[in-house]
mmCIF file with all atom_site columns, C-alpha atoms in Angstrom:
data_model
loop_
_atom_site.group_PDB
_atom_site.id
_atom_site.type_symbol
_atom_site.label_atom_id
_atom_site.label_alt_id
_atom_site.label_comp_id
_atom_site.label_asym_id
_atom_site.label_entity_id
_atom_site.label_seq_id
_atom_site.pdbx_PDB_ins_code
_atom_site.Cartn_x
_atom_site.Cartn_y
_atom_site.Cartn_z
_atom_site.occupancy
_atom_site.B_iso_or_equiv
_atom_site.pdbx_formal_charge
_atom_site.auth_seq_id
_atom_site.auth_comp_id
_atom_site.auth_asym_id
_atom_site.auth_atom_id
_atom_site.pdbx_PDB_model_num
ATOM 1   C CA . UNK A 1 1   ? 136.131 -47.834 49.166 1.00 0.00 ? 1   UNK A CA 1
ATOM 2   C CA . UNK A 1 2   ? 132.933 -48.733 51.280 1.00 0.00 ? 2   UNK A CA 1
ATOM 3   C CA . UNK A 1 3   ? 129.571 -48.614 49.451 1.00 0.00 ? 3   UNK A CA 1
ATOM 4   C CA . UNK A 1 4   ? 127.814 -45.547 48.599 1.00 0.00 ? 4   UNK A CA 1
ATOM 5   C CA . UNK A 1 5   ? 124.827 -45.673 51.121 1.00 0.00 ? 5   UNK A CA 1
ATOM 6   C CA . UNK A 1 6   ? 124.438 -43.145 53.503 1.00 0.00 ? 6   UNK A CA 1
ATOM 7   C CA . UNK A 1 7   ? 124.815 -43.856 57.373 1.00 0.00 ? 7   UNK A CA 1
ATOM 8   C CA . UNK A 1 8   ? 121.672 -42.917 58.204 1.00 0.00 ? 8   UNK A CA 1
ATOM 9   C CA . UNK A 1 9   ? 118.846 -44.637 56.906 1.00 0.00 ? 9   UNK A CA 1
ATOM 10  C CA . UNK A 1 10  ? 115.150 -44.251 57.139 1.00 0.00 ? 10  UNK A CA 1
ATOM 11  C CA . UNK A 1 11  ? 111.989 -46.161 56.402 1.00 0.00 ? 11  UNK A CA 1
ATOM 12  C CA . UNK A 1 12  ? 110.568 -45.814 53.034 1.00 0.00 ? 12  UNK A CA 1
ATOM 13  C CA . UNK A 1 13  ? 106.616 -45.854 52.340 1.00 0.00 ? 13  UNK A CA 1
ATOM 14  C CA . UNK A 1 14  ? 105.732 -49.075 51.064 1.00 0.00 ? 14  UNK A CA 1
ATOM 15  C CA . UNK A 1 15  ? 108.598 -50.826 52.587 1.00 0.00 ? 15  UNK A CA 1
ATOM 16  C CA . UNK A 1 16  ? 108.026 -53.149 55.548 1.00 0.00 ? 16  UNK A CA 1
ATOM 17  C CA . UNK A 1 17  ? 111.373 -53.352 56.647 1.00 0.00 ? 17  UNK A CA 1
ATOM 18  C CA . UNK A 1 18  ? 114.290 -51.136 57.957 1.00 0.00 ? 18  UNK A CA 1
ATOM 19  C CA . UNK A 1 19  ? 117.337 -52.075 56.793 1.00 0.00 ? 19  UNK A CA 1
ATOM 20  C CA . UNK A 1 20  ? 119.581 -53.514 59.658 1.00 0.00 ? 20  UNK A CA 1
ATOM 21  C CA . UNK A 1 21  ? 123.382 -52.720 59.650 1.00 0.00 ? 21  UNK A CA 1
ATOM 22  C CA . UNK A 1 22  ? 125.233 -55.209 57.562 1.00 0.00 ? 22  UNK A CA 1
ATOM 23  C CA . UNK A 1 23  ? 127.315 -56.449 60.674 1.00 0.00 ? 23  UNK A CA 1
ATOM 24  C CA . UNK A 1 24  ? 123.780 -57.144 62.340 1.00 0.00 ? 24  UNK A CA 1
ATOM 25  C CA . UNK A 1 25  ? 122.367 -59.173 59.765 1.00 0.00 ? 25  UNK A CA 1
ATOM 26  C CA . UNK A 1 26  ? 125.586 -61.136 59.372 1.00 0.00 ? 26  UNK A CA 1
ATOM 27  C CA . UNK A 1 27  ? 125.280 -62.079 63.038 1.00 0.00 ? 27  UNK A CA 1
ATOM 28  C CA . UNK A 1 28  ? 122.024 -63.062 63.039 1.00 0.00 ? 28  UNK A CA 1
ATOM 29  C CA . UNK A 1 29  ? 122.497 -65.177 60.042 1.00 0.00 ? 29  UNK A CA 1
ATOM 30  C CA . UNK A 1 30  ? 125.467 -67.023 62.137 1.00 0.00 ? 30  UNK A CA 1
ATOM 31  C CA . UNK A 1 31  ? 122.811 -67.418 64.852 1.00 0.00 ? 31  UNK A CA 1
ATOM 32  C CA . UNK A 1 32  ? 120.661 -69.659 62.770 1.00 0.00 ? 32  UNK A CA 1
ATOM 33  C CA . UNK A 1 33  ? 123.548 -72.109 61.989 1.00 0.00 ? 33  UNK A CA 1
ATOM 34  C CA . UNK A 1 34  ? 122.675 -75.404 64.075 1.00 0.00 ? 34  UNK A CA 1
ATOM 35  C CA . UNK A 1 35  ? 126.484 -76.807 65.042 1.00 0.00 ? 35  UNK A CA 1
ATOM 36  C CA . UNK A 1 36  ? 126.323 -80.479 66.177 1.00 0.00 ? 36  UNK A CA 1
ATOM 37  C CA . UNK A 1 37  ? 128.183 -81.851 69.123 1.00 0.00 ? 37  UNK A CA 1
ATOM 38  C CA . UNK A 1 38  ? 132.121 -82.210 68.739 1.00 0.00 ? 38  UNK A CA 1
ATOM 39  C CA . UNK A 1 39  ? 132.565 -79.989 65.702 1.00 0.00 ? 39  UNK A CA 1
ATOM 40  C CA . UNK A 1 40  ? 136.089 -78.745 65.436 1.00 0.00 ? 40  UNK A CA 1
ATOM 41  C CA . UNK A 1 41  ? 136.722 -74.695 65.122 1.00 0.00 ? 41  UNK A CA 1
ATOM 42  C CA . UNK A 1 42  ? 137.099 -75.566 61.177 1.00 0.00 ? 42  UNK A CA 1
ATOM 43  C CA . UNK A 1 43  ? 133.879 -77.817 60.811 1.00 0.00 ? 43  UNK A CA 1
ATOM 44  C CA . UNK A 1 44  ? 131.917 -75.427 62.824 1.00 0.00 ? 44  UNK A CA 1
ATOM 45  C CA . UNK A 1 45  ? 133.014 -72.286 59.974 1.00 0.00 ? 45  UNK A CA 1
ATOM 46  C CA . UNK A 1 46  ? 132.660 -74.362 57.049 1.00 0.00 ? 46  UNK A CA 1
ATOM 47  C CA . UNK A 1 47  ? 128.774 -75.074 58.647 1.00 0.00 ? 47  UNK A CA 1
ATOM 48  C CA . UNK A 1 48  ? 128.753 -71.544 58.882 1.00 0.00 ? 48  UNK A CA 1
ATOM 49  C CA . UNK A 1 49  ? 129.444 -70.701 55.126 1.00 0.00 ? 49  UNK A CA 1
ATOM 50  C CA . UNK A 1 50  ? 127.349 -73.485 53.857 1.00 0.00 ? 50  UNK A CA 1
ATOM 51  C CA . UNK A 1 51  ? 124.299 -72.134 55.709 1.00 0.00 ? 51  UNK A CA 1
ATOM 52  C CA . UNK A 1 52  ? 125.012 -68.586 54.295 1.00 0.00 ? 52  UNK A CA 1
ATOM 53  C CA . UNK A 1 53  ? 125.411 -69.942 50.636 1.00 0.00 ? 53  UNK A CA 1
ATOM 54  C CA . UNK A 1 54  ? 122.101 -72.012 51.045 1.00 0.00 ? 54  UNK A CA 1
ATOM 55  C CA . UNK A 1 55  ? 120.159 -68.963 52.839 1.00 0.00 ? 55  UNK A CA 1
ATOM 56  C CA . UNK A 1 56  ? 121.241 -66.142 51.511 1.00 0.00 ? 56  UNK A CA 1
ATOM 57  C CA . UNK A 1 57  ? 123.278 -66.503 47.935 1.00 0.00 ? 57  UNK A CA 1
ATOM 58  C CA . UNK A 1 58  ? 121.320 -69.587 46.682 1.00 0.00 ? 58  UNK A CA 1
ATOM 59  C CA . UNK A 1 59  ? 117.766 -67.938 46.441 1.00 0.00 ? 59  UNK A CA 1
ATOM 60  C CA . UNK A 1 60  ? 119.503 -65.153 44.352 1.00 0.00 ? 60  UNK A CA 1
ATOM 61  C CA . UNK A 1 61  ? 120.828 -67.746 41.918 1.00 0.00 ? 61  UNK A CA 1
ATOM 62  C CA . UNK A 1 62  ? 117.414 -69.743 41.514 1.00 0.00 ? 62  UNK A CA 1
ATOM 63  C CA . UNK A 1 63  ? 115.460 -66.700 41.355 1.00 0.00 ? 63  UNK A CA 1
ATOM 64  C CA . UNK A 1 64  ? 117.702 -65.309 38.230 1.00 0.00 ? 64  UNK A CA 1
ATOM 65  C CA . UNK A 1 65  ? 117.755 -68.890 36.710 1.00 0.00 ? 65  UNK A CA 1
ATOM 66  C CA . UNK A 1 66  ? 113.701 -68.867 36.623 1.00 0.00 ? 66  UNK A CA 1
ATOM 67  C CA . UNK A 1 67  ? 113.526 -65.258 35.108 1.00 0.00 ? 67  UNK A CA 1
ATOM 68  C CA . UNK A 1 68  ? 116.071 -66.306 32.429 1.00 0.00 ? 68  UNK A CA 1
ATOM 69  C CA . UNK A 1 69  ? 114.539 -69.510 31.516 1.00 0.00 ? 69  UNK A CA 1
ATOM 70  C CA . UNK A 1 70  ? 111.272 -68.479 31.689 1.00 0.00 ? 70  UNK A CA 1
ATOM 71  C CA . UNK A 1 71  ? 112.091 -65.670 29.263 1.00 0.00 ? 71  UNK A CA 1
ATOM 72  C CA . UNK A 1 72  ? 113.269 -68.248 27.173 1.00 0.00 ? 72  UNK A CA 1
ATOM 73  C CA . UNK A 1 73  ? 110.240 -70.443 27.521 1.00 0.00 ? 73  UNK A CA 1
ATOM 74  C CA . UNK A 1 74  ? 112.083 -73.202 29.610 1.00 0.00 ? 74  UNK A CA 1
ATOM 75  C CA . UNK A 1 75  ? 111.243 -75.020 32.645 1.00 0.00 ? 75  UNK A CA 1
ATOM 76  C CA . UNK A 1 76  ? 114.382 -75.761 34.409 1.00 0.00 ? 76  UNK A CA 1
ATOM 77  C CA . UNK A 1 77  ? 114.779 -78.139 37.209 1.00 0.00 ? 77  UNK A CA 1
ATOM 78  C CA . UNK A 1 78  ? 117.529 -78.440 40.010 1.00 0.00 ? 78  UNK A CA 1
ATOM 79  C CA . UNK A 1 79  ? 117.530 -81.902 41.238 1.00 0.00 ? 79  UNK A CA 1
ATOM 80  C CA . UNK A 1 80  ? 120.622 -80.851 43.762 1.00 0.00 ? 80  UNK A CA 1
ATOM 81  C CA . UNK A 1 81  ? 118.244 -78.764 45.321 1.00 0.00 ? 81  UNK A CA 1
ATOM 82  C CA . UNK A 1 82  ? 115.903 -81.637 46.511 1.00 0.00 ? 82  UNK A CA 1
ATOM 83  C CA . UNK A 1 83  ? 115.722 -80.533 50.383 1.00 0.00 ? 83  UNK A CA 1
ATOM 84  C CA . UNK A 1 84  ? 116.277 -84.020 51.434 1.00 0.00 ? 84  UNK A CA 1
ATOM 85  C CA . UNK A 1 85  ? 119.562 -84.139 49.568 1.00 0.00 ? 85  UNK A CA 1
ATOM 86  C CA . UNK A 1 86  ? 120.512 -80.772 50.701 1.00 0.00 ? 86  UNK A CA 1
ATOM 87  C CA . UNK A 1 87  ? 119.474 -81.802 54.206 1.00 0.00 ? 87  UNK A CA 1
ATOM 88  C CA . UNK A 1 88  ? 121.715 -84.773 54.458 1.00 0.00 ? 88  UNK A CA 1
ATOM 89  C CA . UNK A 1 89  ? 124.760 -83.377 52.515 1.00 0.00 ? 89  UNK A CA 1
ATOM 90  C CA . UNK A 1 90  ? 124.474 -80.347 54.722 1.00 0.00 ? 90  UNK A CA 1
ATOM 91  C CA . UNK A 1 91  ? 125.400 -82.637 57.854 1.00 0.00 ? 91  UNK A CA 1
ATOM 92  C CA . UNK A 1 92  ? 127.999 -84.827 56.188 1.00 0.00 ? 92  UNK A CA 1
ATOM 93  C CA . UNK A 1 93  ? 131.585 -83.619 57.572 1.00 0.00 ? 93  UNK A CA 1
ATOM 94  C CA . UNK A 1 94  ? 133.558 -81.454 55.337 1.00 0.00 ? 94  UNK A CA 1
ATOM 95  C CA . UNK A 1 95  ? 136.253 -83.926 55.133 1.00 0.00 ? 95  UNK A CA 1
ATOM 96  C CA . UNK A 1 96  ? 134.081 -86.338 53.362 1.00 0.00 ? 96  UNK A CA 1
ATOM 97  C CA . UNK A 1 97  ? 132.617 -83.772 51.209 1.00 0.00 ? 97  UNK A CA 1
ATOM 98  C CA . UNK A 1 98  ? 135.821 -82.687 49.966 1.00 0.00 ? 98  UNK A CA 1
ATOM 99  C CA . UNK A 1 99  ? 138.279 -85.764 49.857 1.00 0.00 ? 99  UNK A CA 1
ATOM 100 C CA . UNK A 1 100 ? 141.635 -84.937 48.589 1.00 0.00 ? 100 UNK A CA 1
ATOM 101 C CA . UNK A 1 101 ? 140.784 -81.217 48.847 1.00 0.00 ? 101 UNK A CA 1
ATOM 102 C CA . UNK A 1 102 ? 138.369 -81.574 45.864 1.00 0.00 ? 102 UNK A CA 1
ATOM 103 C CA . UNK A 1 103 ? 135.332 -79.259 46.314 1.00 0.00 ? 103 UNK A CA 1
ATOM 104 C CA . UNK A 1 104 ? 133.263 -81.465 44.292 1.00 0.00 ? 104 UNK A CA 1
ATOM 105 C CA . UNK A 1 105 ? 134.734 -85.035 45.426 1.00 0.00 ? 105 UNK A CA 1
ATOM 106 C CA . UNK A 1 106 ? 132.040 -86.536 46.908 1.00 0.00 ? 106 UNK A CA 1
ATOM 107 C CA . UNK A 1 107 ? 129.624 -85.686 44.282 1.00 0.00 ? 107 UNK A CA 1
ATOM 108 C CA . UNK A 1 108 ? 132.276 -87.190 41.633 1.00 0.00 ? 108 UNK A CA 1
ATOM 109 C CA . UNK A 1 109 ? 132.697 -90.125 43.669 1.00 0.00 ? 109 UNK A CA 1
ATOM 110 C CA . UNK A 1 110 ? 129.109 -90.777 44.042 1.00 0.00 ? 110 UNK A CA 1
ATOM 111 C CA . UNK A 1 111 ? 128.367 -90.507 40.103 1.00 0.00 ? 111 UNK A CA 1
ATOM 112 C CA . UNK A 1 112 ? 131.662 -92.211 38.864 1.00 0.00 ? 112 UNK A CA 1
ATOM 113 C CA . UNK A 1 113 ? 130.127 -95.206 37.930 1.00 0.00 ? 113 UNK A CA 1
ATOM 114 C CA . UNK A 1 114 ? 127.244 -93.531 35.470 1.00 0.00 ? 114 UNK A CA 1
ATOM 115 C CA . UNK A 1 115 ? 129.125 -90.125 34.635 1.00 0.00 ? 115 UNK A CA 1
ATOM 116 C CA . UNK A 1 116 ? 131.738 -89.750 32.140 1.00 0.00 ? 116 UNK A CA 1
ATOM 117 C CA . UNK A 1 117 ? 135.396 -89.245 33.205 1.00 0.00 ? 117 UNK A CA 1
ATOM 118 C CA . UNK A 1 118 ? 135.678 -86.444 30.808 1.00 0.00 ? 118 UNK A CA 1
ATOM 119 C CA . UNK A 1 119 ? 132.973 -84.272 32.704 1.00 0.00 ? 119 UNK A CA 1
ATOM 120 C CA . UNK A 1 120 ? 134.226 -85.549 36.380 1.00 0.00 ? 120 UNK A CA 1
ATOM 121 C CA . UNK A 1 121 ? 137.490 -84.177 35.430 1.00 0.00 ? 121 UNK A CA 1
ATOM 122 C CA . UNK A 1 122 ? 136.357 -81.091 33.754 1.00 0.00 ? 122 UNK A CA 1
ATOM 123 C CA . UNK A 1 123 ? 137.788 -77.746 35.016 1.00 0.00 ? 123 UNK A CA 1
ATOM 124 C CA . UNK A 1 124 ? 135.050 -75.989 37.020 1.00 0.00 ? 124 UNK A CA 1
ATOM 125 C CA . UNK A 1 125 ? 133.448 -72.896 35.213 1.00 0.00 ? 125 UNK A CA 1
ATOM 126 C CA . UNK A 1 126 ? 132.344 -70.072 37.373 1.00 0.00 ? 126 UNK A CA 1
ATOM 127 C CA . UNK A 1 127 ? 128.456 -68.359 36.852 1.00 0.00 ? 127 UNK A CA 1
ATOM 128 C CA . UNK A 1 128 ? 129.056 -66.235 34.129 1.00 0.00 ? 128 UNK A CA 1
ATOM 129 C CA . UNK A 1 129 ? 129.582 -62.409 34.785 1.00 0.00 ? 129 UNK A CA 1
ATOM 130 C CA . UNK A 1 130 ? 129.141 -59.617 32.272 1.00 0.00 ? 130 UNK A CA 1
ATOM 131 C CA . UNK A 1 131 ? 132.656 -58.161 31.993 1.00 0.00 ? 131 UNK A CA 1
ATOM 132 C CA . UNK A 1 132 ? 132.351 -56.291 28.522 1.00 0.00 ? 132 UNK A CA 1
ATOM 133 C CA . UNK A 1 133 ? 133.709 -53.082 28.710 1.00 0.00 ? 133 UNK A CA 1
ATOM 134 C CA . UNK A 1 134 ? 130.784 -51.755 26.774 1.00 0.00 ? 134 UNK A CA 1
ATOM 135 C CA . UNK A 1 135 ? 128.609 -52.515 29.671 1.00 0.00 ? 135 UNK A CA 1
ATOM 136 C CA . UNK A 1 136 ? 130.966 -50.528 31.778 1.00 0.00 ? 136 UNK A CA 1
ATOM 137 C CA . UNK A 1 137 ? 130.605 -47.787 29.637 1.00 0.00 ? 137 UNK A CA 1
ATOM 138 C CA . UNK A 1 138 ? 126.751 -47.913 29.687 1.00 0.00 ? 138 UNK A CA 1
ATOM 139 C CA . UNK A 1 139 ? 127.065 -48.060 33.376 1.00 0.00 ? 139 UNK A CA 1
ATOM 140 C CA . UNK A 1 140 ? 129.179 -45.392 33.677 1.00 0.00 ? 140 UNK A CA 1
ATOM 141 C CA . UNK A 1 141 ? 126.914 -43.061 31.388 1.00 0.00 ? 141 UNK A CA 1
ATOM 142 C CA . UNK A 1 142 ? 123.734 -43.868 33.174 1.00 0.00 ? 142 UNK A CA 1
ATOM 143 C CA . UNK A 1 143 ? 125.203 -43.442 36.993 1.00 0.00 ? 143 UNK A CA 1
ATOM 144 C CA . UNK A 1 144 ? 126.519 -39.877 35.795 1.00 0.00 ? 144 UNK A CA 1
ATOM 145 C CA . UNK A 1 145 ? 122.735 -38.933 34.077 1.00 0.00 ? 145 UNK A CA 1
ATOM 146 C CA . UNK A 1 146 ? 121.541 -40.116 37.873 1.00 0.00 ? 146 UNK A CA 1
ATOM 147 C CA . UNK A 1 147 ? 124.343 -38.077 39.467 1.00 0.00 ? 147 UNK A CA 1
ATOM 148 C CA . UNK A 1 148 ? 123.009 -34.847 37.398 1.00 0.00 ? 148 UNK A CA 1
ATOM 149 C CA . UNK A 1 149 ? 119.129 -35.293 38.489 1.00 0.00 ? 149 UNK A CA 1
ATOM 150 C CA . UNK A 1 150 ? 119.482 -34.280 42.184 1.00 0.00 ? 150 UNK A CA 1
ATOM 151 C CA . UNK A 1 151 ? 116.058 -34.715 42.462 1.00 0.00 ? 151 UNK A CA 1
ATOM 152 C CA . UNK A 1 152 ? 116.328 -38.647 42.157 1.00 0.00 ? 152 UNK A CA 1
ATOM 153 C CA . UNK A 1 153 ? 114.527 -40.168 45.399 1.00 0.00 ? 153 UNK A CA 1
ATOM 154 C CA . UNK A 1 154 ? 117.574 -42.495 45.604 1.00 0.00 ? 154 UNK A CA 1
ATOM 155 C CA . UNK A 1 155 ? 119.416 -39.562 47.111 1.00 0.00 ? 155 UNK A CA 1
ATOM 156 C CA . UNK A 1 156 ? 117.966 -39.990 50.350 1.00 0.00 ? 156 UNK A CA 1
ATOM 157 C CA . UNK A 1 157 ? 119.551 -43.288 50.858 1.00 0.00 ? 157 UNK A CA 1
ATOM 158 C CA . UNK A 1 158 ? 122.636 -43.242 48.376 1.00 0.00 ? 158 UNK A CA 1
ATOM 159 C CA . UNK A 1 159 ? 125.549 -40.788 48.997 1.00 0.00 ? 159 UNK A CA 1
ATOM 160 C CA . UNK A 1 160 ? 125.949 -38.768 45.866 1.00 0.00 ? 160 UNK A CA 1
ATOM 161 C CA . UNK A 1 161 ? 129.314 -37.966 46.841 1.00 0.00 ? 161 UNK A CA 1
ATOM 162 C CA . UNK A 1 162 ? 130.579 -41.916 47.306 1.00 0.00 ? 162 UNK A CA 1
ATOM 163 C CA . UNK A 1 163 ? 128.910 -42.480 44.176 1.00 0.00 ? 163 UNK A CA 1
ATOM 164 C CA . UNK A 1 164 ? 130.794 -40.011 42.262 1.00 0.00 ? 164 UNK A CA 1
ATOM 165 C CA . UNK A 1 165 ? 133.889 -41.340 43.827 1.00 0.00 ? 165 UNK A CA 1
ATOM 166 C CA . UNK A 1 166 ? 133.125 -44.655 42.600 1.00 0.00 ? 166 UNK A CA 1
ATOM 167 C CA . UNK A 1 167 ? 133.751 -43.408 38.999 1.00 0.00 ? 167 UNK A CA 1
ATOM 168 C CA . UNK A 1 168 ? 136.846 -41.827 39.673 1.00 0.00 ? 168 UNK A CA 1
ATOM 169 C CA . UNK A 1 169 ? 138.051 -45.425 38.924 1.00 0.00 ? 169 UNK A CA 1
ATOM 170 C CA . UNK A 1 170 ? 139.788 -45.984 35.707 1.00 0.00 ? 170 UNK A CA 1
ATOM 171 C CA . UNK A 1 171 ? 138.207 -47.473 32.533 1.00 0.00 ? 171 UNK A CA 1
ATOM 172 C CA . UNK A 1 172 ? 138.151 -51.488 33.205 1.00 0.00 ? 172 UNK A CA 1
ATOM 173 C CA . UNK A 1 173 ? 137.951 -51.337 36.805 1.00 0.00 ? 173 UNK A CA 1
ATOM 174 C CA . UNK A 1 174 ? 134.215 -52.171 36.893 1.00 0.00 ? 174 UNK A CA 1
ATOM 175 C CA . UNK A 1 175 ? 134.802 -55.834 35.451 1.00 0.00 ? 175 UNK A CA 1
ATOM 176 C CA . UNK A 1 176 ? 133.396 -57.766 38.258 1.00 0.00 ? 176 UNK A CA 1
ATOM 177 C CA . UNK A 1 177 ? 129.750 -58.043 40.061 1.00 0.00 ? 177 UNK A CA 1
ATOM 178 C CA . UNK A 1 178 ? 131.349 -56.976 43.357 1.00 0.00 ? 178 UNK A CA 1
ATOM 179 C CA . UNK A 1 179 ? 133.064 -53.896 42.256 1.00 0.00 ? 179 UNK A CA 1
ATOM 180 C CA . UNK A 1 180 ? 129.954 -53.224 39.962 1.00 0.00 ? 180 UNK A CA 1
ATOM 181 C CA . UNK A 1 181 ? 127.522 -53.404 42.742 1.00 0.00 ? 181 UNK A CA 1
ATOM 182 C CA . UNK A 1 182 ? 127.351 -49.843 44.309 1.00 0.00 ? 182 UNK A CA 1
ATOM 183 C CA . UNK A 1 183 ? 126.877 -48.288 40.654 1.00 0.00 ? 183 UNK A CA 1
ATOM 184 C CA . UNK A 1 184 ? 123.994 -50.819 39.630 1.00 0.00 ? 184 UNK A CA 1
ATOM 185 C CA . UNK A 1 185 ? 122.417 -50.878 42.893 1.00 0.00 ? 185 UNK A CA 1
ATOM 186 C CA . UNK A 1 186 ? 122.029 -47.123 43.012 1.00 0.00 ? 186 UNK A CA 1
ATOM 187 C CA . UNK A 1 187 ? 120.773 -47.377 39.802 1.00 0.00 ? 187 UNK A CA 1
ATOM 188 C CA . UNK A 1 188 ? 118.336 -50.008 40.476 1.00 0.00 ? 188 UNK A CA 1
ATOM 189 C CA . UNK A 1 189 ? 117.221 -48.044 43.477 1.00 0.00 ? 189 UNK A CA 1
ATOM 190 C CA . UNK A 1 190 ? 116.167 -45.136 41.887 1.00 0.00 ? 190 UNK A CA 1
ATOM 191 C CA . UNK A 1 191 ? 114.394 -46.922 39.059 1.00 0.00 ? 191 UNK A CA 1
ATOM 192 C CA . UNK A 1 192 ? 112.526 -48.899 41.631 1.00 0.00 ? 192 UNK A CA 1
ATOM 193 C CA . UNK A 1 193 ? 111.653 -45.889 43.791 1.00 0.00 ? 193 UNK A CA 1
ATOM 194 C CA . UNK A 1 194 ? 110.220 -43.805 40.962 1.00 0.00 ? 194 UNK A CA 1
ATOM 195 C CA . UNK A 1 195 ? 108.193 -46.387 39.581 1.00 0.00 ? 195 UNK A CA 1
ATOM 196 C CA . UNK A 1 196 ? 106.768 -47.204 42.428 1.00 0.00 ? 196 UNK A CA 1
ATOM 197 C CA . UNK A 1 197 ? 106.529 -43.889 43.685 1.00 0.00 ? 197 UNK A CA 1
ATOM 198 C CA . UNK A 1 198 ? 108.651 -44.964 47.180 1.00 0.00 ? 198 UNK A CA 1
ATOM 199 C CA . UNK A 1 199 ? 109.452 -41.987 49.194 1.00 0.00 ? 199 UNK A CA 1
ATOM 200 C CA . UNK A 1 200 ? 111.385 -41.664 52.561 1.00 0.00 ? 200 UNK A CA 1
ATOM 201 C CA . UNK A 1 201 ? 109.454 -40.414 55.483 1.00 0.00 ? 201 UNK A CA 1
#
């Protein structure tokens, strides 16, 4: 099911940009990628994916890391994000980055003399996500409250019918960030537009 955004979008007061269609933004991102001469099709594709991760996804993770650490009074460092290391590894051929098909093979080989074997062979743990059904229950209740208030400025951007259709999924459906994205974004948008007095022109 597509996200509950209206097909026709309008500029909001106080917003400096008009959201471009997703396909256009994706194409623009791919045009930013610098390919090396002689790259194979698979190498070109992995370079594109790496670029998208570094420029689109990683900033969100770093922002979340900053907010969570500062809320606890901690200063977190990310040495693997040193720009010299990132630039060097980004231009390393994919086969060298993943020897034997190991996604972190290059890192493991570079550190095997100083990192315990138990750490090197530890199973990868994904970035945590909230899958508690109590959170989903609260998320559904908040979305239903939003749908009952048609005065919300968010409905100039969000299609209320599509948002309501998302709630037709059975309990337990919204167990990943991707599946919850439509509900969460609608709620965030409503709060943001109310707090800052944003109104579509």
